[in-house]
CSV table of C-alpha atoms and ligand atoms in Angstrom, one decimal:
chain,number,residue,atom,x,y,z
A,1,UNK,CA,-29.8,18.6,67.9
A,2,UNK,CA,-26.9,18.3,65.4
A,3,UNK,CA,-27.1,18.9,61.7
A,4,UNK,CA,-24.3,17.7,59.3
A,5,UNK,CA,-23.0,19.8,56.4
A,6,UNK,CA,-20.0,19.8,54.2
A,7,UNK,CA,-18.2,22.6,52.4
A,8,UNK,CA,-15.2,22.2,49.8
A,9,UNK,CA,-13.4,24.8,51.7
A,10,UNK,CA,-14.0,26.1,55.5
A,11,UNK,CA,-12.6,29.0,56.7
A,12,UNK,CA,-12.7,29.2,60.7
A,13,UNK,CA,-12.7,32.5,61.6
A,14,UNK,CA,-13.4,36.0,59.6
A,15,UNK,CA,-11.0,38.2,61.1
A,16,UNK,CA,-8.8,40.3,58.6
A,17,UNK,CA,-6.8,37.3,57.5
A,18,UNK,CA,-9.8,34.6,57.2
A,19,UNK,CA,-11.7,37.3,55.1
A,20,UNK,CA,-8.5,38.4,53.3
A,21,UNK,CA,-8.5,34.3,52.0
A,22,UNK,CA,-12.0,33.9,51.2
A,23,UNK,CA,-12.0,36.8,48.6
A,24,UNK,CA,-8.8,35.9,47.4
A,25,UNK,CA,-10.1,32.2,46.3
A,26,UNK,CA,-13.7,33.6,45.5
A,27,UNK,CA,-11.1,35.8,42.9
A,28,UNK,CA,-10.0,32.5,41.7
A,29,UNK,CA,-13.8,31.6,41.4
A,30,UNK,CA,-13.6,29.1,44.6
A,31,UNK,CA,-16.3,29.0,46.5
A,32,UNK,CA,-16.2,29.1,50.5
A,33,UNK,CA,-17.9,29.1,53.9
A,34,UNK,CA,-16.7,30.9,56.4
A,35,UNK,CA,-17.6,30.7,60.3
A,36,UNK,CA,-17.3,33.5,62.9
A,37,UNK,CA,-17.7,33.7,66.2
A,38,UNK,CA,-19.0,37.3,66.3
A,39,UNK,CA,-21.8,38.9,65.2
A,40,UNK,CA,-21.7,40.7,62.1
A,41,UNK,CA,-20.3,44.2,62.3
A,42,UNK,CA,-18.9,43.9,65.8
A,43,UNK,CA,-15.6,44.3,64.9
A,44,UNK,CA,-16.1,47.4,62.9
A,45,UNK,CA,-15.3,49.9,65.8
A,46,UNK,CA,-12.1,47.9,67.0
A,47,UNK,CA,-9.6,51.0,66.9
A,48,UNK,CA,-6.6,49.1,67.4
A,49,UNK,CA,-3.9,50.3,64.7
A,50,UNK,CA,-2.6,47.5,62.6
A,51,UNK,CA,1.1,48.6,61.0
A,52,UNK,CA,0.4,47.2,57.5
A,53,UNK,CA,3.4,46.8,54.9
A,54,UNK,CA,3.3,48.1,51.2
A,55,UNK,CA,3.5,44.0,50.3
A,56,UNK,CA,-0.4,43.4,52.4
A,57,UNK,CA,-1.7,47.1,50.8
A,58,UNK,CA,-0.8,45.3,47.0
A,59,UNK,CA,-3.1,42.6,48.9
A,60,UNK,CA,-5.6,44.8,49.4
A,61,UNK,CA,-5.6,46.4,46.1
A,62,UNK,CA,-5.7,42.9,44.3
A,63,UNK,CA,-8.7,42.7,46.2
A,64,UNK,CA,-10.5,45.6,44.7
A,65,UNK,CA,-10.6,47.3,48.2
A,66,UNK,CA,-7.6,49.5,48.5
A,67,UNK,CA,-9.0,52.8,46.6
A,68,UNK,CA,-12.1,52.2,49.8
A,69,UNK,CA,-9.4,52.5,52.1
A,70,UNK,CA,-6.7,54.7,51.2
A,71,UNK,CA,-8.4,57.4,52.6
A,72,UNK,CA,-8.7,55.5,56.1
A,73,UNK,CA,-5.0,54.4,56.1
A,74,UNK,CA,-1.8,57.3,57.4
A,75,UNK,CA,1.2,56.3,54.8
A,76,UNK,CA,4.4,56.0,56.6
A,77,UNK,CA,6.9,57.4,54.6
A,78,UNK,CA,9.9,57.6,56.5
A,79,UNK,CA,11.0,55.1,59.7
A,80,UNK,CA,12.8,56.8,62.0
A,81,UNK,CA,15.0,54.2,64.6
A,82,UNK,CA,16.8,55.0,67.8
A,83,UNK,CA,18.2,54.0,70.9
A,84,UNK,CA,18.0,55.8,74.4
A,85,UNK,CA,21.1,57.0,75.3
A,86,UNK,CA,23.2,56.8,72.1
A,87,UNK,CA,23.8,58.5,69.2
A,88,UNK,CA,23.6,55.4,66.7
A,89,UNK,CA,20.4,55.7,64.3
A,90,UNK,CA,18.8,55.3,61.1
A,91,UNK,CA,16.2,56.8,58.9
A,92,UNK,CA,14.8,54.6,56.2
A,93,UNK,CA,12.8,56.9,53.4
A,94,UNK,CA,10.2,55.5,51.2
A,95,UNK,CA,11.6,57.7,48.2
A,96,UNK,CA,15.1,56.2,48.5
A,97,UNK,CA,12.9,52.7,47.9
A,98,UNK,CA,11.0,53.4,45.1
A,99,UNK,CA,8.1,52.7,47.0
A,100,UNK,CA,5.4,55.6,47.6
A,101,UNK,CA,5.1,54.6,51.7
A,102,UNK,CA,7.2,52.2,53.5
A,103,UNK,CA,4.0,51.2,55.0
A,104,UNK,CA,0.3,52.6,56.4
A,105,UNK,CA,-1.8,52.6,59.6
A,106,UNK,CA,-5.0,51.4,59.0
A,107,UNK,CA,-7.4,50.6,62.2
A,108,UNK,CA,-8.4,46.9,62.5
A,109,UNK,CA,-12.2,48.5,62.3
A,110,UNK,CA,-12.0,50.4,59.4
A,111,UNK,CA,-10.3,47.3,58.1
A,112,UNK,CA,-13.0,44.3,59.3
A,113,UNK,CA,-15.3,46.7,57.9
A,114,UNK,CA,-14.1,47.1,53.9
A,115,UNK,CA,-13.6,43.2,54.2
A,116,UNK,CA,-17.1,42.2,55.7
A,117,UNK,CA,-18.9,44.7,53.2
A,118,UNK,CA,-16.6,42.7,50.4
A,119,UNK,CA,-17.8,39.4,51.7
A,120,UNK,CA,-21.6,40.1,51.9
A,121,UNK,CA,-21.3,40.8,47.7
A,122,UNK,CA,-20.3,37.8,46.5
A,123,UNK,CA,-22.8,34.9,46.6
A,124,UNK,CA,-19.9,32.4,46.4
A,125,UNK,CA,-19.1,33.4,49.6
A,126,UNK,CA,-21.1,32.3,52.7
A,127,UNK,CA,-20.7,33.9,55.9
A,128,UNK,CA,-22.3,32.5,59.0
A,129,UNK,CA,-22.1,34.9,61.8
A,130,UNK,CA,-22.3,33.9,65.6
A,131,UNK,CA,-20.9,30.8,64.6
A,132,UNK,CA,-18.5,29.4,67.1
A,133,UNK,CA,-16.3,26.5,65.7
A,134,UNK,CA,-15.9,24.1,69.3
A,135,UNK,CA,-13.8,21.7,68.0
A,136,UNK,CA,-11.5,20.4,65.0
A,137,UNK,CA,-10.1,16.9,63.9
A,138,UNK,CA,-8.5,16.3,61.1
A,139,UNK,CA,-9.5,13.0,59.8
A,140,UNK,CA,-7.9,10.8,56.9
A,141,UNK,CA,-10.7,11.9,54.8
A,142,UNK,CA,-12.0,15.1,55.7
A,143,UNK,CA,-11.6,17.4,58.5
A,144,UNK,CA,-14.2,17.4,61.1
A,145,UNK,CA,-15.3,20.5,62.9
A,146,UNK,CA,-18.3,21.3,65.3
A,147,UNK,CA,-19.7,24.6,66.0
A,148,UNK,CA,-22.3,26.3,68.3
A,149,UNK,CA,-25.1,28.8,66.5
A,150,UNK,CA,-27.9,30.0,67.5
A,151,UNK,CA,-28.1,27.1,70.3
A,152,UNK,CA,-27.9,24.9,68.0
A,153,UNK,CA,-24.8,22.3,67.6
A,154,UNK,CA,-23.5,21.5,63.7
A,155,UNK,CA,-20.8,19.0,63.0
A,156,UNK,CA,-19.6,20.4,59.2
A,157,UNK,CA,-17.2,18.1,56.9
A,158,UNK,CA,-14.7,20.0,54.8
A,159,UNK,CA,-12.1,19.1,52.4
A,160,UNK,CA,-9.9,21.8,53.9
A,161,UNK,CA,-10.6,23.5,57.3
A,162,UNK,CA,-8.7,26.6,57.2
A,163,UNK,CA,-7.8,27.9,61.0
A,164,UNK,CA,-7.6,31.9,61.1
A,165,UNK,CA,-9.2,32.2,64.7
A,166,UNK,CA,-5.9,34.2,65.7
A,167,UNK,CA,-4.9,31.7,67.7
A,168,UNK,CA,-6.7,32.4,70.9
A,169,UNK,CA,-9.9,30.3,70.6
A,170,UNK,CA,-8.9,26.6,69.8
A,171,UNK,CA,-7.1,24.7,72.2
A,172,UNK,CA,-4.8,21.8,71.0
A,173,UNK,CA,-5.2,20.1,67.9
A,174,UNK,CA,-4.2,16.7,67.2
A,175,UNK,CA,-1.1,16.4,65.6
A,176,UNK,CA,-0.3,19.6,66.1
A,177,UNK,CA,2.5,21.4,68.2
A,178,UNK,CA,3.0,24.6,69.4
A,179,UNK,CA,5.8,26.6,70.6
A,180,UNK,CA,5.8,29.3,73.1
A,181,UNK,CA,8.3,31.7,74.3
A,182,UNK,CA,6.8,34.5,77.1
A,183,UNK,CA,8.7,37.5,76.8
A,184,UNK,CA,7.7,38.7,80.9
A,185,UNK,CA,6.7,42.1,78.9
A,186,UNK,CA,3.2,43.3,78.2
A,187,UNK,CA,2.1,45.8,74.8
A,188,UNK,CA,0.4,49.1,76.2
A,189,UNK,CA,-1.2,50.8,73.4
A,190,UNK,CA,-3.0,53.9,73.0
A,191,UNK,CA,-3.4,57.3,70.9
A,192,UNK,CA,-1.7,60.5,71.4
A,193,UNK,CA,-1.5,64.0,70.3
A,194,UNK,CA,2.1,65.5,70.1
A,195,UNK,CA,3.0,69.2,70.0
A,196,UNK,CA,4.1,68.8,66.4
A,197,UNK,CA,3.0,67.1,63.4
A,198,UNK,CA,4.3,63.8,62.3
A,199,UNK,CA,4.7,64.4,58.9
A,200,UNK,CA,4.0,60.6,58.2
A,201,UNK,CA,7.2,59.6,60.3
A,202,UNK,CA,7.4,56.5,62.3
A,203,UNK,CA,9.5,56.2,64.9
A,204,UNK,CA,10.9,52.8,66.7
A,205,UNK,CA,13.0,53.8,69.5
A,206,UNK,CA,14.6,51.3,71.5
A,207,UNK,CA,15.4,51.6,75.6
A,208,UNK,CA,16.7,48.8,77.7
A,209,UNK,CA,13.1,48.4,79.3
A,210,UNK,CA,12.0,47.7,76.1
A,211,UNK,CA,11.3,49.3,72.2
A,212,UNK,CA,8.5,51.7,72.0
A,213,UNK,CA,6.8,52.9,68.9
A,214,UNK,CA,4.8,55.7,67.7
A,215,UNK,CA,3.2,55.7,64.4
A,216,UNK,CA,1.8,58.0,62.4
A,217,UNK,CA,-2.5,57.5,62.8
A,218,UNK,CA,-4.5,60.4,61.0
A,219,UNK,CA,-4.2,63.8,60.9
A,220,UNK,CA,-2.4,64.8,64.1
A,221,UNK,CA,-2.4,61.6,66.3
A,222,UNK,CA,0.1,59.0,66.8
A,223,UNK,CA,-0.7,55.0,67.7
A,224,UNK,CA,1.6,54.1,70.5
A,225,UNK,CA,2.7,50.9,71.6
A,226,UNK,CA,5.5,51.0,74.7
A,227,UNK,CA,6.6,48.1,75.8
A,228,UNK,CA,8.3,46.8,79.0
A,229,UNK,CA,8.1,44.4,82.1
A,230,UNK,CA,4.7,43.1,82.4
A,231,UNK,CA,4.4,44.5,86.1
A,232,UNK,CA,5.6,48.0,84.7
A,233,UNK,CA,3.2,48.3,82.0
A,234,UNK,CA,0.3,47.6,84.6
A,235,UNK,CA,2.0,51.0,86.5
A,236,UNK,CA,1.3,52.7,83.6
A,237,UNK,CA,-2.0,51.8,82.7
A,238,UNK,CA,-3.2,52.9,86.3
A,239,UNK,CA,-1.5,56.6,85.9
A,240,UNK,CA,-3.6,59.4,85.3
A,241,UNK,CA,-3.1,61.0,82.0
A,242,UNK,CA,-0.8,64.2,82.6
A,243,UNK,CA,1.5,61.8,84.5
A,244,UNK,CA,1.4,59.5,81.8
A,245,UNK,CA,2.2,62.1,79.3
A,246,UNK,CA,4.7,63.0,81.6
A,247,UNK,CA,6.3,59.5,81.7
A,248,UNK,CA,6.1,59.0,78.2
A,249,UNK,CA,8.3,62.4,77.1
A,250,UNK,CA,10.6,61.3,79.8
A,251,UNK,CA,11.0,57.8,78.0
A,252,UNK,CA,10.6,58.7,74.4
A,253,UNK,CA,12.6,62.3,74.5
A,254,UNK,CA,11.8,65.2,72.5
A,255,UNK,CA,11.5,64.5,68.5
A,256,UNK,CA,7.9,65.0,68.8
A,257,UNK,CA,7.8,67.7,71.5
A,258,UNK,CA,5.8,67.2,74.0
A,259,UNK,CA,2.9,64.9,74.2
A,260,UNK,CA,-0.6,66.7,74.6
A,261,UNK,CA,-3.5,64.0,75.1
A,262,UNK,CA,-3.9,60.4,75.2
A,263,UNK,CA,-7.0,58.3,74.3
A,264,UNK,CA,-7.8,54.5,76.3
A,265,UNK,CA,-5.0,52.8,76.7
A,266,UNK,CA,-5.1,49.2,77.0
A,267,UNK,CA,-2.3,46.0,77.4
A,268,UNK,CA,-1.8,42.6,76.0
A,269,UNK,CA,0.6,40.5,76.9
A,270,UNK,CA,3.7,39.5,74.4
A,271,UNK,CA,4.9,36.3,73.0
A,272,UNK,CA,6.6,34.6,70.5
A,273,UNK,CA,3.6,31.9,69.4
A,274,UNK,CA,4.2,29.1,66.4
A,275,UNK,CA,2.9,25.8,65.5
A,276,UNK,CA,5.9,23.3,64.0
A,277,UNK,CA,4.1,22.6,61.1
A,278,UNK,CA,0.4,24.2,59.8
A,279,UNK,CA,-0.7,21.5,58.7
A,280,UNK,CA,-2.7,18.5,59.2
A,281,UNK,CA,-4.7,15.9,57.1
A,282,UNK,CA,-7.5,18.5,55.5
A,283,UNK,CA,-6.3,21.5,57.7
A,284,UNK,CA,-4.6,24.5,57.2
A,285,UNK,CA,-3.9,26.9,59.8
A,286,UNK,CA,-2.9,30.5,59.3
A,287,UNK,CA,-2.5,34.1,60.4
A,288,UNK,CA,-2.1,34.7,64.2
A,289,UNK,CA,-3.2,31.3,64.9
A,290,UNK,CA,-0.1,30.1,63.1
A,291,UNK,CA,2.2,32.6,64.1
A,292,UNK,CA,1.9,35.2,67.2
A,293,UNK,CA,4.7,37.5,66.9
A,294,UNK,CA,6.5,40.7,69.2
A,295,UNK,CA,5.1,43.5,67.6
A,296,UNK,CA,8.6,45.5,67.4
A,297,UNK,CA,9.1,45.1,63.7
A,298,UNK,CA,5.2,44.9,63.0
A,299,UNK,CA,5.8,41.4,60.8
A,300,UNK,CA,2.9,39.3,62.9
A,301,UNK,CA,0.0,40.9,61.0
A,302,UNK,CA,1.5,40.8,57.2
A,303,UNK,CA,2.9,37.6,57.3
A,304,UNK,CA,-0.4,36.0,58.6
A,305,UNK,CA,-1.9,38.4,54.9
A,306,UNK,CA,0.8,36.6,53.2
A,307,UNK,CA,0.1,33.2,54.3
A,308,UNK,CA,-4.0,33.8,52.9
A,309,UNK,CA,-2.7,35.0,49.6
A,310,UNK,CA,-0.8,32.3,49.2
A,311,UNK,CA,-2.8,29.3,50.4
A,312,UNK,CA,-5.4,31.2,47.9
A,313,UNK,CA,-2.8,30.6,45.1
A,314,UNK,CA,-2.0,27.0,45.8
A,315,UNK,CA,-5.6,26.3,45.9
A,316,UNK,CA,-6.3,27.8,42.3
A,317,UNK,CA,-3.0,26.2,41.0
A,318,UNK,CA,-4.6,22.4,42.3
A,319,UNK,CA,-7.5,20.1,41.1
A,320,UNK,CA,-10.4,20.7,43.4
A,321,UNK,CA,-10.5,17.1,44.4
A,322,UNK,CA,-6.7,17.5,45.8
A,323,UNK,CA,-7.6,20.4,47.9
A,324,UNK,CA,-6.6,19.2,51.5
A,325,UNK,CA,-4.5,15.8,50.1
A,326,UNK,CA,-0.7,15.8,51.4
A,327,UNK,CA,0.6,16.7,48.4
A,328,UNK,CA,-1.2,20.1,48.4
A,329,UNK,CA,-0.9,21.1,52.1
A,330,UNK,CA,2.9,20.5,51.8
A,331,UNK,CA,3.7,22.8,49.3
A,332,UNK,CA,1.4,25.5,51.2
A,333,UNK,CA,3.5,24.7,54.6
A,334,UNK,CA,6.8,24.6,52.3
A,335,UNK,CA,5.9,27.8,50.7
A,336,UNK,CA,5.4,29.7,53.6
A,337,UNK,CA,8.2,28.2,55.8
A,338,UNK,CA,11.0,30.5,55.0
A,339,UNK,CA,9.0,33.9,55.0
A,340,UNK,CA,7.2,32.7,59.0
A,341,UNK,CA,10.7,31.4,60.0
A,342,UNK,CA,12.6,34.6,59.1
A,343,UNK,CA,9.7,37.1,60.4
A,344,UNK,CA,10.1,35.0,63.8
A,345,UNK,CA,13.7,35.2,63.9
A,346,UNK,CA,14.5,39.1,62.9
A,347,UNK,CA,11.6,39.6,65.3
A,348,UNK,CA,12.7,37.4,68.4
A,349,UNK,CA,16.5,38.9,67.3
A,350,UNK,CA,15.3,42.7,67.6
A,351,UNK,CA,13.9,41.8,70.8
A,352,UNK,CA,16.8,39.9,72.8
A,353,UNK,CA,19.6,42.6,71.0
A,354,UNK,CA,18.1,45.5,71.2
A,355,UNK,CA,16.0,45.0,74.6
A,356,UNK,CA,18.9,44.6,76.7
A,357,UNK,CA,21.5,46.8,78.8
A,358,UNK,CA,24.2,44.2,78.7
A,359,UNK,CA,27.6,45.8,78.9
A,360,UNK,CA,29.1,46.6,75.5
A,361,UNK,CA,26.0,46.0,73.6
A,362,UNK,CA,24.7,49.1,73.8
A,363,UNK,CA,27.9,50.5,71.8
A,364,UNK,CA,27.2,47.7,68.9
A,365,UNK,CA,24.1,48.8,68.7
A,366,UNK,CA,24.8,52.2,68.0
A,367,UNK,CA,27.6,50.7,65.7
A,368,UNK,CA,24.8,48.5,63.7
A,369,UNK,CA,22.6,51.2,63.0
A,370,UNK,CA,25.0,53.5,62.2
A,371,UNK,CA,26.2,51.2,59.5
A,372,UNK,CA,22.6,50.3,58.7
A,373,UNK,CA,22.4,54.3,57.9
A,374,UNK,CA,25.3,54.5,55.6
A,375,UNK,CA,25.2,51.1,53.4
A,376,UNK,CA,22.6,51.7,51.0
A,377,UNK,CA,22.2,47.5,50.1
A,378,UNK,CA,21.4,46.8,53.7
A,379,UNK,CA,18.7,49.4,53.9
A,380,UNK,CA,17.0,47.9,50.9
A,381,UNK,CA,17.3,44.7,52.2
A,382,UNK,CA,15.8,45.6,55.1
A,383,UNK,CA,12.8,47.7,53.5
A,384,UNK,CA,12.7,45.1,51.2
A,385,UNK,CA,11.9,42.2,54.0
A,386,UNK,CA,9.4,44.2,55.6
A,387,UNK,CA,7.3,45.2,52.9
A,388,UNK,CA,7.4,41.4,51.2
A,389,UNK,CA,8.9,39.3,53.1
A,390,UNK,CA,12.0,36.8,51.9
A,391,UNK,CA,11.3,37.7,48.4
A,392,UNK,CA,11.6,41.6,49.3
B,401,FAD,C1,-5.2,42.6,72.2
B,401,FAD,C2,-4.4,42.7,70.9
B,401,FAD,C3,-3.9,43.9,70.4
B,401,FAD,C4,-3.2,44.0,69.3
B,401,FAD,N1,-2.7,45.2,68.9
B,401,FAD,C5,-2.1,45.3,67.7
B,401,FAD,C6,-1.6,46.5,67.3
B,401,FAD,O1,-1.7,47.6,68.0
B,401,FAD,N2,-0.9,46.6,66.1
B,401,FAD,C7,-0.8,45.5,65.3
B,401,FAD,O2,-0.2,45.6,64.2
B,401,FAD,N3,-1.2,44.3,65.7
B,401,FAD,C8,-1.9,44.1,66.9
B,401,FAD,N4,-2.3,42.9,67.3
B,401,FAD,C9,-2.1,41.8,66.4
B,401,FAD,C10,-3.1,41.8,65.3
B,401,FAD,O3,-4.4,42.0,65.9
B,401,FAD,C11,-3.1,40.5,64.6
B,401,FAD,O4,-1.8,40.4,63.9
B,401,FAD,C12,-4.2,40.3,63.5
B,401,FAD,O5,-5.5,40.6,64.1
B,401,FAD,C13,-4.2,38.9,63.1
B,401,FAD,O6,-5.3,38.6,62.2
B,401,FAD,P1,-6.1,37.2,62.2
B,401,FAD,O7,-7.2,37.4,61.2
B,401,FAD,O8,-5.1,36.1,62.1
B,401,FAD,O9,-6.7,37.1,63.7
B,401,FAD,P2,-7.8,37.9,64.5
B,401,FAD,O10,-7.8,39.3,64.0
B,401,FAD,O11,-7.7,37.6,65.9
B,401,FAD,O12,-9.2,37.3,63.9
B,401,FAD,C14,-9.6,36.0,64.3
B,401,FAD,C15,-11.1,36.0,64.0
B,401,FAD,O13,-11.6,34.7,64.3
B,401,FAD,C16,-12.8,34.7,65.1
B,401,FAD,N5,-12.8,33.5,65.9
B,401,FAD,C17,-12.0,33.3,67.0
B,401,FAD,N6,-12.3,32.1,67.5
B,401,FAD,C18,-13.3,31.6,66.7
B,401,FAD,C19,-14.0,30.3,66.7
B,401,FAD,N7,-13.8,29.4,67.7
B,401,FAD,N8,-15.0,30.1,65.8
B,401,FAD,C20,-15.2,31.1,64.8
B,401,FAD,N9,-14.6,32.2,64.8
B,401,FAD,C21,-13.6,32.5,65.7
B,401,FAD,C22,-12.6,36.0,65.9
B,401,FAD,O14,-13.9,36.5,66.3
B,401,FAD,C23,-11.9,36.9,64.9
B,401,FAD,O15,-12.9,37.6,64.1
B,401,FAD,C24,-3.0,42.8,68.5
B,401,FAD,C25,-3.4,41.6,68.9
B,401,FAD,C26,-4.1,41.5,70.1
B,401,FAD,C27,-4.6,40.1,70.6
């Protein structure tokens, strides 16, 4: 049987991003539906760590729901970056920023869970759970989507679809294109306890196998994420813990002493992921399903916030009966172009530089960060673009 509904605005997919929009425009007083695949609450216990910058926390406090989750979030408040086997390095400071943390660590549980809790209190705001969207086709006059719940097939109209469905769900769209680029290396991440504290220090260190990360995660614990060849992370996966631990002193070194315990660890493939343009007649596409980015620099998640925050804006700044016309989806794509395009780029350029044992790079690097220590204006510039973006 198939039922046929229409919404002004419909958001596909209530992961961090998705949710972040529809309480953004329901701020604005726009009212939205919103379908995910999931049932409700199923995401609340997902542990991994999401890196979030200062720029998505002011997000989250426009929101109303950053006093909730202070308390659930580590601040980073200094980043500490290496490279094995050189003496180059630099330590950015939140103090020397005026910012109070450089960034936070907030679980993607702790987070789904402030959102959906956010959602459920507005009335504005319609959530179906266990709703999986099957298809989308943007249409000269609306966009057209079907989805699957409860048995039961609905075909939906909507003057804009939104796509936040991380990009792992939908196949191709039409008159959309993506580009991929497979690094070969896989993400292993995991917890672990360190023999001393971490005093809210991150640390990016890069090796020629690849950069690995440890990040500050509650009291004691660190959220890893080591990187390398695909075949090498599945090595590591397979090792028993002490050896692990072992292997991961051995390949970090010794600012954190040795490592004590280590919870589930668990992979995913990397890749740089975009579409050429987000838009199509009635559809806008955002977050991962936009953008799918190397985590070295932690950019993926916070540009996909800044991409809901401002397709909220647009939205409120045009007529209701423009939502989804041309006009309005190419400012949103033009807005957003410069800020997705940069994130990709410092991203992919951190990866191929600093990723690779080619003769003589190994001394520039030590060189750049060096400078990068000593020149006050790049620093900012840097802190500045990951905690806003371009207009850090
Ligand atoms: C395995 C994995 C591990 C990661 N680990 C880290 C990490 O350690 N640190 C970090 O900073 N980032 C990590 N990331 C990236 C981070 O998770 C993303 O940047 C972030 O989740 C993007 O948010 P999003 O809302 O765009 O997408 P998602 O979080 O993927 O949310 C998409 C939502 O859409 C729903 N959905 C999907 N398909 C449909 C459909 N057809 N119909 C309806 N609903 C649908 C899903 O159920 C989900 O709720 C990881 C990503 C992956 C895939």
């Amino acid at each position: 049987m198939s039922t046929t509904q229409y919404a002004d605005i419909l958001i596909v997919g209530g992961g961090p991003v998705g949710s972040t929009l529809a309480l953004a425009l329901q701020n604005q007083g726009v009212a939205v539906t919103v379908l995910e695949a999931r049932e409700q609450g199923a995401s609340h216990l997902d542990q991994r760590a999401l890196a979030l910058s200062y720029g998505s926390r002011l997000i989250l406090a426009r929101l109303g729901l950053w006093t909730e989750l202070e308390p659930e979030a580590t601040a980073i408040n200094t980043i500490h970056v290496s490279q094995r086997g050189s003496f180059g390095r630099t330590v950015l400071k939140a103090e020397e920023h005026d910012q109070p943390a450089l960034g936070y660590v907030l679980s993607y549980g702790a987070l789904s869970a402030a959102l959906d809790k956010a959602l459920l209190g507005f009335p504005q705001i319609k959530v179906v759970y266990g709703a999986e969207a099957t298809a989308i086709n943007p249409a000269s006059d609306a966009a057209n989507v079907s989805y699957l719940h409860e048995g039961v097939v609905y075909e939906q109209q909507a003057g804009l679809a939104v796509l936040a469905d991380g990009g792992r769900s939908l196949g191709d769209i039409p008159g959309l294109q993506r580009e991929t680029k497979h690094y070969g290396h896989d993400a292993l991440v995991t917890k672990v306890q360190c023999e001393l504290p971490h005093d809210n220090i991150a640390y990016e260190r890069f090796t020629a196998a690849g950069p690995v990360a440890l990040l500050p995660n509650g009291d004691r614990d660190f959220s890893l994420v080591w990187t390398g060849k695909a075949d090498e992370v599945a090595k590591l996966l397979e090792l028993e813990d002490e050896v692990f631990l072992h292997a991961l002193h051995e390949h970090f070194g010794d600012r954190v002493g040795q490592f004590l315990k280590v919870g589930k660890r668990l992979s995913f493939p990397l890749r740089l992921s975009y579409l050429k343009t987000v838009t199509a007649p009635h559809l806008a596409i955002i977050g991962n399903a936009a953008q799918t980015m190397h985590p070295v620099a932690g950019q993926g998640f916070n540009v996909g916030m800044r991409d809901a925050w401002e397709l909220a804006q647009i939205l409120a700044d045009t007529d209701s009966l423009a939502w989804g016309c041309d006009a309005m989806l190419n400012a949103y794509q033009a807005s957003r172009q410069a800020d997705t395009r940069s994130g990709l780029k410092f991203t992919d350029f951190l990866v191929n530089v600093f990723s690779n044992d080619m003769v003589g790079l190994r001394s520039v690097r030590a060189l750049g960060l060096g400078l990068l220590d000593i020149v006050p204006i790049a620093k900012n510039r840097l802190v500045g673009k990951m905690s806003f973006g371009p207009r850090g």
